[in-house]
Amino acid sequence: MKTMCPDMKFTITGIMSQVLNVQLAPGDILKTAPGRLISKSFNVNVKINDSAFISGLKKMFSDSFIDMVEYSSEKGTGLVTVGPSVPGMIMDVDLGKGDWIMQKHGMLACSRGTAISREMQRHLGDPQFDQEGLVLLKVSGDGTAFIASCGDFTTMDLRPDDRYTVSTSHALAWESSVKYSIRSIRSKAEDTRDDDECVTDFKGPGRIVIQNMSEGDIAGMVARFSAKNQ
């Protein structure tokens, strides 16, 4: 069992679709995106947190508001298990070593000592994103954050001045030391299309996390499956 900052213990279990298991001692707090609870022990309390921790989130979304859910324990050690909204993998990052930028759907959970703010929101015209567009979060502080991918993920360590290009819908997260820019790769000859395809150009140094599926990929799979069974 690993230890996050502050000293809460956790494990990440599963193979094809992972879950996060956290031990909560009295005074410990775990914060998650809504709808991520899988199970908990009887002594774990749950509340919607609209404190200063998420004050910046109220201004983050043009047409939606997302609260963070807070888990704490009383009367001994408690256990809570949370998981992503779609099948995928989980990665822990120590924010004491540096800030991270990540897609909104990638924020699974975090410990106390973590701050979340909006990095960027942009409507890209890429069919891989819903009407909210691309929403990037900046996650900072001295706690631990947990990133959830769609499907599997790989990490790349970029050296200073290394450059790498990733489909924007698959660019899940990266260290704030990495410079990035987003652009469309639709050619002028294809101007009759309604949709753009976007990529993100990265420049090191720092680590980037690339997921092998996107929310758009999964939504398309579900739609095709539903159509076949109607």
Coordinates of C-alpha atoms in Angstrom, one line a residue:
M1 CA 0.0 0.0 0.0
K2 CA 1.4 3.4 -1.0
T3 CA 1.3 6.6 1.0
M4 CA 0.0 9.9 -0.5
C5 CA 0.7 13.4 0.8
P6 CA -0.5 13.9 3.5
D7 CA -0.1 10.5 5.0
M8 CA -3.1 8.6 3.7
K9 CA -2.5 5.1 2.4
F10 CA -3.9 3.9 -0.9
T11 CA -3.7 1.2 -3.5
I12 CA -4.6 1.2 -7.2
T13 CA -6.1 -2.2 -8.2
G14 CA -7.4 -3.8 -11.3
I15 CA -6.0 -4.6 -14.7
M16 CA -8.3 -3.6 -17.6
S17 CA -10.3 -1.0 -15.5
Q18 CA -8.7 0.2 -12.3
V19 CA -10.1 1.5 -9.0
L20 CA -8.6 3.6 -6.2
N21 CA -8.8 2.3 -2.6
V22 CA -8.0 4.8 0.2
Q23 CA -7.6 4.3 3.9
L24 CA -9.0 7.3 5.8
A25 CA -7.9 7.9 9.4
P26 CA -9.8 10.4 11.5
G27 CA -8.9 13.9 10.1
D28 CA -8.1 12.6 6.7
I29 CA -10.0 14.0 3.7
L30 CA -10.3 12.6 0.1
K31 CA -12.0 14.7 -2.5
T32 CA -13.3 13.3 -5.8
A33 CA -15.3 14.3 -8.9
P34 CA -19.0 13.5 -8.4
G35 CA -20.4 10.1 -9.2
R36 CA -17.1 8.2 -8.6
L37 CA -18.0 6.3 -5.4
I38 CA -17.9 2.5 -5.7
S39 CA -18.0 1.5 -2.1
K40 CA -17.2 2.7 1.4
S41 CA -17.1 1.5 5.0
F42 CA -19.9 2.4 7.4
N43 CA -17.8 5.0 9.2
V44 CA -17.0 7.1 6.1
N45 CA -18.9 10.4 5.9
V46 CA -19.8 11.9 2.5
K47 CA -20.6 15.5 1.7
I48 CA -20.7 17.9 -1.2
N49 CA -18.0 20.4 -0.7
D50 CA -18.6 24.0 -1.9
S51 CA -15.8 25.5 0.2
A52 CA -13.0 27.7 -0.9
F53 CA -11.2 24.6 -2.2
I54 CA -13.5 24.7 -5.2
S55 CA -14.4 28.4 -5.3
G56 CA -12.6 28.6 -8.7
L57 CA -14.6 25.8 -10.1
K58 CA -17.8 27.8 -10.0
K59 CA -16.4 30.0 -12.7
M60 CA -14.8 27.1 -14.6
F61 CA -17.7 26.0 -16.7
S62 CA -19.9 28.0 -19.0
D63 CA -23.0 25.8 -18.8
S64 CA -22.4 23.5 -15.9
F65 CA -21.3 23.5 -12.2
I66 CA -19.3 20.7 -10.7
D67 CA -19.0 20.2 -7.0
M68 CA -16.3 18.0 -5.4
V69 CA -17.4 15.2 -3.1
E70 CA -15.6 15.0 0.2
Y71 CA -15.0 11.8 2.1
S72 CA -13.8 11.7 5.8
S73 CA -13.7 9.1 8.5
E74 CA -14.8 9.0 12.1
K75 CA -14.5 6.3 14.8
G76 CA -11.4 4.7 13.5
T77 CA -9.9 4.0 10.0
G78 CA -12.3 3.9 7.1
L79 CA -12.0 2.6 3.6
V80 CA -13.4 4.2 0.4
T81 CA -13.1 2.9 -3.2
V82 CA -13.7 5.2 -6.2
G83 CA -13.2 4.7 -9.9
P84 CA -13.3 6.5 -13.2
S85 CA -16.6 7.2 -15.1
V86 CA -15.4 5.0 -18.0
P87 CA -13.1 1.9 -18.0
G88 CA -9.5 3.1 -17.7
M89 CA -6.3 3.3 -15.7
I90 CA -5.3 5.5 -12.7
M91 CA -2.1 7.3 -12.0
D92 CA -1.0 9.1 -8.8
V93 CA 1.0 12.3 -9.0
D94 CA 2.8 14.1 -6.1
L95 CA 2.0 17.8 -6.5
G96 CA 4.8 18.6 -4.1
K97 CA 7.2 18.0 -7.0
G98 CA 5.3 20.3 -9.3
D99 CA 2.0 21.4 -10.8
W100 CA 0.0 19.4 -13.4
I101 CA -2.3 20.4 -16.3
M102 CA -5.0 17.8 -17.2
Q103 CA -8.2 17.4 -19.0
K104 CA -11.3 17.9 -16.8
H105 CA -12.4 14.2 -17.1
G106 CA -9.0 13.1 -16.0
M107 CA -9.4 14.5 -12.5
L108 CA -10.5 11.5 -10.4
A109 CA -9.5 12.4 -6.8
C110 CA -7.1 14.4 -4.7
S111 CA -6.0 14.7 -1.1
R112 CA -6.2 17.7 1.2
G113 CA -3.6 20.3 0.2
T114 CA -4.6 20.3 -3.4
A115 CA -5.9 23.3 -5.3
I116 CA -7.8 23.2 -8.7
S117 CA -8.2 26.1 -11.1
R118 CA -9.2 26.6 -14.7
E119 CA -6.2 26.5 -17.1
M120 CA -8.3 26.9 -20.3
Q121 CA -11.6 26.2 -21.9
R122 CA -11.9 26.3 -25.7
H123 CA -14.5 25.2 -28.2
L124 CA -12.4 23.4 -30.8
G125 CA -15.0 22.1 -33.3
D126 CA -13.4 18.6 -32.8
P127 CA -16.1 15.9 -32.7
Q128 CA -14.1 14.1 -30.0
F129 CA -15.3 16.8 -27.5
D130 CA -18.8 17.6 -26.4
Q131 CA -20.5 21.0 -26.5
E132 CA -18.5 22.1 -23.4
G133 CA -15.3 21.8 -25.5
L134 CA -11.9 21.2 -24.2
V135 CA -11.6 22.1 -20.5
L136 CA -8.1 22.0 -18.9
L137 CA -7.5 22.1 -15.2
K138 CA -4.4 23.3 -13.3
V139 CA -3.8 21.1 -10.2
S140 CA -1.3 22.4 -7.7
G141 CA -0.4 22.3 -4.0
D142 CA 1.4 19.9 -1.8
G143 CA -1.1 17.0 -1.9
T144 CA -1.6 14.0 -4.2
A145 CA -3.8 13.9 -7.2
F146 CA -5.1 10.9 -9.1
I147 CA -5.5 11.0 -12.9
A148 CA -8.0 8.7 -14.6
S149 CA -7.6 7.8 -18.3
C150 CA -10.0 6.6 -21.0
G151 CA -8.6 3.1 -21.7
D152 CA -4.9 2.6 -21.1
F153 CA -2.2 5.3 -21.0
T154 CA 1.5 5.7 -21.6
T155 CA 3.9 8.3 -20.2
M156 CA 6.7 10.1 -22.0
D157 CA 9.6 12.0 -20.4
L158 CA 10.6 14.9 -22.6
R159 CA 14.1 16.3 -22.3
P160 CA 14.7 20.1 -22.6
D161 CA 13.6 21.2 -26.1
D162 CA 12.2 17.7 -27.0
R163 CA 9.1 18.1 -29.1
Y164 CA 6.2 15.8 -29.5
T165 CA 2.7 16.0 -31.0
V166 CA -0.4 14.2 -29.6
S167 CA -4.0 14.2 -30.7
T168 CA -5.7 16.7 -28.4
S169 CA -8.4 14.3 -27.2
H170 CA -5.6 11.8 -26.2
A171 CA -3.4 14.3 -24.5
L172 CA -4.6 13.6 -21.0
A173 CA -2.2 15.4 -18.6
W174 CA 1.3 16.9 -18.4
E175 CA 3.6 18.6 -16.0
S176 CA 3.3 22.4 -15.9
S177 CA 7.0 22.6 -17.0
V178 CA 6.0 21.3 -20.4
K179 CA 5.0 24.1 -22.9
Y180 CA 2.0 23.3 -25.1
S181 CA 0.0 24.7 -28.0
I182 CA -3.2 23.5 -29.6
R183 CA -3.9 23.7 -33.4
S184 CA -6.2 22.3 -36.0
I185 CA -4.7 20.1 -38.7
R186 CA -7.6 20.4 -41.2
S187 CA -6.2 21.3 -44.6
K188 CA -7.6 24.1 -46.8
A189 CA -8.7 21.4 -49.3
E190 CA -11.0 19.9 -46.6
D191 CA -12.8 23.2 -45.8
T192 CA -16.2 21.6 -46.7
R193 CA -16.0 19.5 -43.5
D194 CA -17.9 20.7 -40.4
D195 CA -15.3 19.2 -37.9
D196 CA -11.7 20.0 -37.2
E197 CA -9.2 17.5 -35.9
C198 CA -6.9 19.1 -33.3
V199 CA -3.5 18.2 -32.0
T200 CA -1.4 19.4 -29.1
D201 CA 2.3 20.2 -29.7
F202 CA 4.5 19.7 -26.6
K203 CA 8.0 21.0 -25.8
G204 CA 10.0 19.6 -22.9
P205 CA 11.2 19.3 -20.3
G206 CA 8.7 17.3 -18.4
R207 CA 6.3 14.3 -18.4
I208 CA 3.2 13.9 -20.5
V209 CA 0.5 11.3 -20.2
I210 CA -1.2 9.9 -23.3
Q211 CA -4.5 7.9 -23.2
N212 CA -5.2 5.4 -25.9
M213 CA -8.9 6.3 -26.1
S214 CA -11.0 9.4 -25.6
E215 CA -14.5 10.1 -24.3
G216 CA -15.6 10.6 -27.9
D217 CA -14.3 7.1 -28.8
I218 CA -16.2 5.5 -26.0
A219 CA -19.4 7.5 -26.7
G220 CA -19.2 6.4 -30.4
M221 CA -18.7 2.7 -29.3
V222 CA -21.8 2.9 -27.1
A223 CA -23.9 4.6 -29.8
R224 CA -22.9 1.9 -32.4
F225 CA -23.7 -0.9 -29.9
S226 CA -27.0 0.6 -29.0
A227 CA -28.0 1.0 -32.7
K228 CA -27.2 -2.6 -33.4
N229 CA -29.5 -3.8 -30.5
Q230 CA -32.5 -1.6 -31.3

